[in-house]
Amino acid sequence: MVCKMMRGLFFVLVVVACSGLEAQTPGEITLVADEWCPYNCAPETTDPGYLIEITREVFEARGIRVRYVTTTWSRAIYGTRTGAFDGIIGTGRLETPDFVFPESEQGISHHMFYTMPNRTWSYKDSTSLTGLVLGVIENYSYGSFWNAYVEENRHDKTKVQIVSGDDPLGRNLKKLEAGRIDVLVEDENVMNYHLSRQEESPSLFSAGEACEEKIYVAFSPMHPEAILYAEMLEAGVKALRESGRLAQILSKYHVTDWK
C-alpha cells in the first residue's frame, strides 16, 4: 500500500562503531504510510500505532527524531523508492522488494476474507472466488495471494475491483454493504480495529484466510544510511522484546507478540 512532498534530508557523517549499532546519527528520518491501524494510525496523536511507537523508541534513543507522515499507499511506495521519504511503515517484501529491510519482521499480517453475514461462503482456494466480485486496495500486496489471483484478474471488474486514495477500507466496506462487491480481503488486526471504532459498524462474516505475510518498517534504497537504520531497528526491537517494553506497547493496541 507520486510524492506527497519532495524534500531532501541531509545527514552529517556517521561514525560507526565496530558493530555499527552504537553509532548515533543526529537529525531526523521521515517515515510514511497510509493509515493502517493498529500498525500505524493518525499522526500527532497519543495512539499513532504500534509500529510508530516502536520505531520512535528505537531511533530516538539514538538521537534520531522520527517524523511520521501519511499519504496514499501508492504515493508512500513511490516516494520512498525515489528518496523523498526515508522509510515506509507496514510493507511486505513482495510489494517493495528493492527496499532495505531489517532481518526480522515487525509484525504478521493475516489477510482475511470478509463477506456479509447472509452469504454462505468460505474461502478454500482461488476457485472458491468463481462468480464473485472481490474488493482489494491498490498496491497492497496481500502476500502471495496478490500474484496468485489479484494480479491475474485485476483488469476484469467482474472478478476484481481495486480502490485507491483516502480511506480505501471504508470505501470497500460501503461497496460490500451495497452489494457492489461480494467479498473483500483485509488484514485481521486492521479490520477489527476499524470496526471497533465505528459507531455503527456492519456485521461481517470472516470467511477464511487468504495468506499470512510478514510486515516491516523498511528503508529507502536511495538513502545512504538505509542498512544502518535497518540494523538499528533489528537490534532495537530485540531489546524492547527482552525488556518487556514491546509487550506493553502491543497491549495498548490489543495486539499480541508475533514471535
C-alpha positions as a Markdown table, in Angstrom:
| # | Residue | x | y | z |
|---|---|---|---|---|
| 1 | Met | 0.0 | 0.0 | 0.0 |
| 2 | Val | 3.8 | 10.5 | -6.8 |
| 3 | Cys | 5.4 | 12.1 | -3.8 |
| 4 | Lys | 3.3 | 13.9 | -1.2 |
| 5 | Met | 6.1 | 16.3 | -0.5 |
| 6 | Met | 9.5 | 16.3 | -2.1 |
| 7 | Arg | 12.1 | 17.2 | 0.4 |
| 8 | Gly | 15.8 | 16.4 | 0.8 |
| 9 | Leu | 17.3 | 15.2 | 4.1 |
| 10 | Phe | 21.0 | 15.9 | 4.7 |
| 11 | Phe | 22.8 | 13.9 | 7.4 |
| 12 | Val | 26.2 | 14.5 | 9.0 |
| 13 | Leu | 28.9 | 11.9 | 8.8 |
| 14 | Val | 28.1 | 8.9 | 10.9 |
| 15 | Val | 30.9 | 7.4 | 12.9 |
| 16 | Val | 30.2 | 3.7 | 13.1 |
| 17 | Ala | 31.4 | 1.7 | 16.0 |
| 18 | Cys | 32.6 | -1.9 | 15.5 |
| 19 | Ser | 29.1 | -3.4 | 15.5 |
| 20 | Gly | 27.6 | -0.4 | 13.6 |
| 21 | Leu | 24.7 | -0.2 | 16.1 |
| 22 | Glu | 26.2 | 2.1 | 18.7 |
| 23 | Ala | 26.6 | 4.9 | 16.2 |
| 24 | Gln | 24.3 | 7.9 | 16.7 |
| 25 | Thr | 23.1 | 9.8 | 13.7 |
| 26 | Pro | 22.0 | 13.3 | 14.6 |
| 27 | Gly | 19.0 | 14.5 | 12.6 |
| 28 | Glu | 15.6 | 13.2 | 11.6 |
| 29 | Ile | 14.2 | 10.5 | 9.4 |
| 30 | Thr | 10.8 | 10.7 | 7.7 |
| 31 | Leu | 8.6 | 7.6 | 7.7 |
| 32 | Val | 5.5 | 7.3 | 5.6 |
| 33 | Ala | 2.4 | 5.2 | 5.1 |
| 34 | Asp | -1.4 | 5.4 | 4.7 |
| 35 | Glu | -3.3 | 5.0 | 7.9 |
| 36 | Trp | -3.4 | 1.3 | 8.8 |
| 37 | Cys | -4.4 | 1.0 | 12.4 |
| 38 | Pro | -3.3 | -0.6 | 14.7 |
| 39 | Tyr | 0.0 | -0.8 | 12.9 |
| 40 | Asn | 0.1 | 3.0 | 12.1 |
| 41 | Cys | -2.7 | 5.4 | 12.8 |
| 42 | Ala | -3.2 | 9.1 | 12.7 |
| 43 | Pro | 0.0 | 11.2 | 13.2 |
| 44 | Glu | 0.3 | 13.7 | 16.1 |
| 45 | Thr | -2.0 | 11.6 | 18.4 |
| 46 | Thr | -1.4 | 9.7 | 21.6 |
| 47 | Asp | -2.1 | 6.5 | 19.7 |
| 48 | Pro | -0.1 | 6.7 | 16.5 |
| 49 | Gly | 0.1 | 2.9 | 16.0 |
| 50 | Tyr | 2.4 | 0.3 | 17.5 |
| 51 | Leu | 4.9 | 0.4 | 14.6 |
| 52 | Ile | 5.3 | 4.1 | 15.1 |
| 53 | Glu | 5.8 | 3.8 | 18.8 |
| 54 | Ile | 8.3 | 1.0 | 18.4 |
| 55 | Thr | 10.3 | 2.9 | 15.8 |
| 56 | Arg | 10.3 | 6.1 | 17.8 |
| 57 | Glu | 11.6 | 4.4 | 20.9 |
| 58 | Val | 14.4 | 2.7 | 18.9 |
| 59 | Phe | 15.6 | 5.7 | 16.9 |
| 60 | Glu | 15.0 | 8.5 | 19.4 |
| 61 | Ala | 17.1 | 6.6 | 22.0 |
| 62 | Arg | 19.9 | 7.0 | 19.4 |
| 63 | Gly | 19.3 | 10.7 | 18.9 |
| 64 | Ile | 17.3 | 10.4 | 15.7 |
| 65 | Arg | 13.9 | 12.1 | 15.6 |
| 66 | Val | 11.2 | 10.1 | 13.7 |
| 67 | Arg | 8.8 | 12.2 | 11.7 |
| 68 | Tyr | 5.7 | 10.3 | 10.6 |
| 69 | Val | 3.5 | 11.4 | 7.7 |
| 70 | Thr | 0.6 | 9.9 | 5.9 |
| 71 | Thr | -0.4 | 9.8 | 2.3 |
| 72 | Thr | -2.0 | 7.2 | 0.0 |
| 73 | Trp | -0.2 | 3.9 | -0.1 |
| 74 | Ser | 0.8 | 4.3 | -3.8 |
| 75 | Arg | 2.4 | 7.6 | -3.1 |
| 76 | Ala | 4.1 | 6.2 | 0.0 |
| 77 | Ile | 5.8 | 3.5 | -2.0 |
| 78 | Tyr | 6.8 | 5.8 | -4.8 |
| 79 | Gly | 8.1 | 8.5 | -2.5 |
| 80 | Thr | 10.2 | 6.0 | -0.5 |
| 81 | Arg | 11.5 | 4.4 | -3.6 |
| 82 | Thr | 12.6 | 7.7 | -5.1 |
| 83 | Gly | 14.1 | 9.0 | -1.8 |
| 84 | Ala | 11.5 | 11.7 | -0.9 |
| 85 | Phe | 10.9 | 9.7 | 2.3 |
| 86 | Asp | 13.4 | 7.8 | 4.3 |
| 87 | Gly | 11.3 | 4.7 | 5.1 |
| 88 | Ile | 7.9 | 3.2 | 4.9 |
| 89 | Ile | 5.7 | 1.6 | 7.5 |
| 90 | Gly | 4.0 | -1.8 | 7.2 |
| 91 | Thr | 5.3 | -3.0 | 3.9 |
| 92 | Gly | 6.0 | -6.6 | 2.8 |
| 93 | Arg | 9.0 | -8.0 | 0.9 |
| 94 | Leu | 6.9 | -8.9 | -2.1 |
| 95 | Glu | 5.4 | -5.4 | -2.6 |
| 96 | Thr | 8.7 | -3.4 | -2.2 |
| 97 | Pro | 11.5 | -6.0 | -2.9 |
| 98 | Asp | 14.0 | -3.2 | -3.7 |
| 99 | Phe | 13.7 | -1.6 | -0.2 |
| 100 | Val | 16.2 | -2.2 | 2.6 |
| 101 | Phe | 14.6 | -4.5 | 5.3 |
| 102 | Pro | 15.6 | -5.4 | 8.8 |
| 103 | Glu | 16.4 | -9.1 | 9.2 |
| 104 | Ser | 13.3 | -9.8 | 11.2 |
| 105 | Glu | 9.7 | -8.7 | 10.7 |
| 106 | Gln | 7.8 | -6.2 | 12.9 |
| 107 | Gly | 4.5 | -8.0 | 12.7 |
| 108 | Ile | 2.5 | -10.7 | 10.9 |
| 109 | Ser | -0.4 | -9.7 | 8.7 |
| 110 | His | -3.3 | -12.3 | 8.4 |
| 111 | His | -5.1 | -11.4 | 5.2 |
| 112 | Met | -8.7 | -12.5 | 5.7 |
| 113 | Phe | -11.8 | -12.6 | 3.5 |
| 114 | Tyr | -14.9 | -10.8 | 4.7 |
| 115 | Thr | -18.5 | -11.1 | 3.4 |
| 116 | Met | -21.9 | -10.0 | 4.6 |
| 117 | Pro | -23.3 | -12.5 | 7.2 |
| 118 | Asn | -26.2 | -13.6 | 4.9 |
| 119 | Arg | -23.8 | -15.1 | 2.4 |
| 120 | Thr | -23.0 | -18.8 | 3.0 |
| 121 | Trp | -19.5 | -18.8 | 1.5 |
| 122 | Ser | -16.0 | -19.6 | 2.7 |
| 123 | Tyr | -12.6 | -19.5 | 1.1 |
| 124 | Lys | -10.7 | -22.7 | 0.4 |
| 125 | Asp | -8.6 | -21.8 | -2.7 |
| 126 | Ser | -8.8 | -19.4 | -5.6 |
| 127 | Thr | -11.6 | -21.5 | -7.3 |
| 128 | Ser | -13.8 | -20.5 | -4.3 |
| 129 | Leu | -13.9 | -17.0 | -5.8 |
| 130 | Thr | -15.5 | -18.1 | -9.1 |
| 131 | Gly | -18.6 | -16.0 | -9.8 |
| 132 | Leu | -17.8 | -13.5 | -7.0 |
| 133 | Val | -16.5 | -9.9 | -7.2 |
| 134 | Leu | -13.6 | -9.3 | -4.9 |
| 135 | Gly | -12.7 | -5.9 | -3.5 |
| 136 | Val | -9.0 | -5.0 | -2.8 |
| 137 | Ile | -6.8 | -1.9 | -2.4 |
| 138 | Glu | -4.4 | -0.6 | -5.0 |
| 139 | Asn | -0.7 | -1.6 | -4.4 |
| 140 | Tyr | -1.5 | -3.6 | -1.3 |
| 141 | Ser | 0.4 | -6.8 | -1.6 |
| 142 | Tyr | -1.8 | -9.3 | 0.2 |
| 143 | Gly | 1.2 | -11.6 | 0.3 |
| 144 | Ser | 1.2 | -14.4 | -2.1 |
| 145 | Phe | -2.5 | -14.0 | -2.8 |
| 146 | Trp | -1.8 | -10.9 | -4.9 |
| 147 | Asn | 0.2 | -12.7 | -7.6 |
| 148 | Ala | -1.8 | -15.8 | -7.3 |
| 149 | Tyr | -5.2 | -14.2 | -8.0 |
| 150 | Val | -5.5 | -10.4 | -7.9 |
| 151 | Glu | -2.8 | -9.5 | -10.4 |
| 152 | Glu | -4.1 | -12.2 | -12.8 |
| 153 | Asn | -7.6 | -10.8 | -12.7 |
| 154 | Arg | -7.1 | -7.1 | -12.0 |
| 155 | His | -8.4 | -5.9 | -15.3 |
| 156 | Asp | -11.6 | -7.9 | -15.1 |
| 157 | Lys | -14.1 | -5.9 | -12.9 |
| 158 | Thr | -16.4 | -8.9 | -12.8 |
| 159 | Lys | -13.7 | -10.6 | -10.7 |
| 160 | Val | -11.6 | -7.9 | -9.0 |
| 161 | Gln | -12.4 | -4.3 | -8.2 |
| 162 | Ile | -9.5 | -2.1 | -6.9 |
| 163 | Val | -9.9 | 1.1 | -4.9 |
| 164 | Ser | -7.2 | 3.7 | -4.1 |
| 165 | Gly | -7.0 | 7.1 | -2.4 |
| 166 | Asp | -8.1 | 8.0 | 1.1 |
| 167 | Asp | -9.9 | 5.6 | 3.4 |
| 168 | Pro | -9.8 | 2.6 | 1.0 |
| 169 | Leu | -11.1 | 0.2 | 3.6 |
| 170 | Gly | -14.1 | 2.4 | 4.4 |
| 171 | Arg | -14.9 | 2.6 | 0.7 |
| 172 | Asn | -14.6 | -1.2 | 0.3 |
| 173 | Leu | -16.9 | -1.7 | 3.3 |
| 174 | Lys | -19.5 | 0.6 | 1.7 |
| 175 | Lys | -19.3 | -1.3 | -1.6 |
| 176 | Leu | -19.7 | -4.6 | 0.3 |
| 177 | Glu | -22.8 | -3.4 | 2.1 |
| 178 | Ala | -24.3 | -2.0 | -1.2 |
| 179 | Gly | -23.7 | -5.3 | -3.0 |
| 180 | Arg | -21.2 | -3.8 | -5.5 |
| 181 | Ile | -18.7 | -6.4 | -4.4 |
| 182 | Asp | -19.3 | -9.8 | -2.8 |
| 183 | Val | -16.2 | -10.2 | -0.7 |
| 184 | Leu | -13.2 | -8.2 | 0.4 |
| 185 | Val | -9.8 | -9.1 | 1.8 |
| 186 | Glu | -8.2 | -7.2 | 4.6 |
| 187 | Asp | -5.7 | -7.7 | 7.5 |
| 188 | Glu | -7.5 | -9.1 | 10.5 |
| 189 | Asn | -6.0 | -6.7 | 13.0 |
| 190 | Val | -6.8 | -3.7 | 10.8 |
| 191 | Met | -10.4 | -4.9 | 10.3 |
| 192 | Asn | -11.0 | -5.5 | 14.0 |
| 193 | Tyr | -9.5 | -2.1 | 14.9 |
| 194 | His | -11.6 | -0.3 | 12.3 |
| 195 | Leu | -14.9 | -1.9 | 13.3 |
| 196 | Ser | -14.3 | -1.3 | 17.0 |
| 197 | Arg | -14.1 | 2.5 | 16.4 |
| 198 | Gln | -17.3 | 2.8 | 14.3 |
| 199 | Glu | -20.5 | 4.0 | 15.9 |
| 200 | Glu | -22.5 | 1.8 | 13.5 |
| 201 | Ser | -20.3 | -0.9 | 12.1 |
| 202 | Pro | -21.6 | -3.5 | 9.7 |
| 203 | Ser | -21.9 | -7.1 | 10.7 |
| 204 | Leu | -19.4 | -9.1 | 8.8 |
| 205 | Phe | -18.6 | -12.8 | 8.4 |
| 206 | Ser | -14.9 | -13.8 | 8.4 |
| 207 | Ala | -14.8 | -16.3 | 5.6 |
| 208 | Gly | -11.2 | -17.7 | 5.8 |
| 209 | Glu | -7.6 | -16.7 | 5.3 |
| 210 | Ala | -6.0 | -15.8 | 2.0 |
| 211 | Cys | -2.5 | -16.0 | 3.4 |
| 212 | Glu | -0.3 | -14.5 | 6.1 |
| 213 | Glu | 2.6 | -12.1 | 5.4 |
| 214 | Lys | 5.5 | -10.7 | 7.4 |
| 215 | Ile | 5.4 | -6.9 | 7.6 |
| 216 | Tyr | 8.2 | -4.5 | 8.2 |
| 217 | Val | 9.4 | -1.0 | 8.6 |
| 218 | Ala | 11.7 | -0.8 | 5.5 |
| 219 | Phe | 14.0 | 1.9 | 4.3 |
| 220 | Ser | 14.6 | 3.8 | 1.0 |
| 221 | Pro | 17.1 | 2.2 | -1.3 |
| 222 | Met | 18.2 | 5.8 | -2.1 |
| 223 | His | 19.2 | 6.6 | 1.5 |
| 224 | Pro | 22.9 | 6.2 | 2.2 |
| 225 | Glu | 22.2 | 5.0 | 5.8 |
| 226 | Ala | 19.4 | 2.6 | 5.0 |
| 227 | Ile | 21.4 | -0.5 | 6.0 |
| 228 | Leu | 22.5 | 1.1 | 9.3 |
| 229 | Tyr | 18.9 | 2.1 | 10.1 |
| 230 | Ala | 17.7 | -1.5 | 9.4 |
| 231 | Glu | 20.3 | -2.8 | 11.7 |
| 232 | Met | 19.4 | -0.3 | 14.4 |
| 233 | Leu | 15.7 | -1.3 | 14.2 |
| 234 | Glu | 16.6 | -5.0 | 14.3 |
| 235 | Ala | 18.6 | -4.6 | 17.4 |
| 236 | Gly | 16.2 | -2.1 | 19.0 |
| 237 | Val | 13.1 | -4.3 | 18.6 |
| 238 | Lys | 15.0 | -7.2 | 20.1 |
| 239 | Ala | 15.9 | -5.1 | 23.1 |
| 240 | Leu | 12.3 | -3.9 | 23.5 |
| 241 | Arg | 11.2 | -7.5 | 23.5 |
| 242 | Glu | 13.7 | -8.7 | 26.1 |
| 243 | Ser | 12.9 | -5.8 | 28.4 |
| 244 | Gly | 9.1 | -6.4 | 28.2 |
| 245 | Arg | 8.6 | -2.9 | 26.7 |
| 246 | Leu | 7.4 | -4.4 | 23.4 |
| 247 | Ala | 4.6 | -6.3 | 25.1 |
| 248 | Gln | 3.5 | -3.1 | 26.9 |
| 249 | Ile | 3.3 | -1.2 | 23.6 |
| 250 | Leu | 1.4 | -4.0 | 21.8 |
| 251 | Ser | -1.1 | -4.4 | 24.6 |
| 252 | Lys | -2.2 | -0.8 | 24.2 |
| 253 | Tyr | -3.4 | -1.8 | 20.7 |
| 254 | His | -4.8 | -5.2 | 21.7 |
| 255 | Val | -2.1 | -7.0 | 19.6 |
| 256 | Thr | 0.0 | -9.9 | 20.8 |
| 257 | Asp | 3.7 | -10.5 | 20.0 |
| 258 | Trp | 4.1 | -12.4 | 16.7 |
| 259 | Lys | 7.2 | -14.2 | 17.9 |
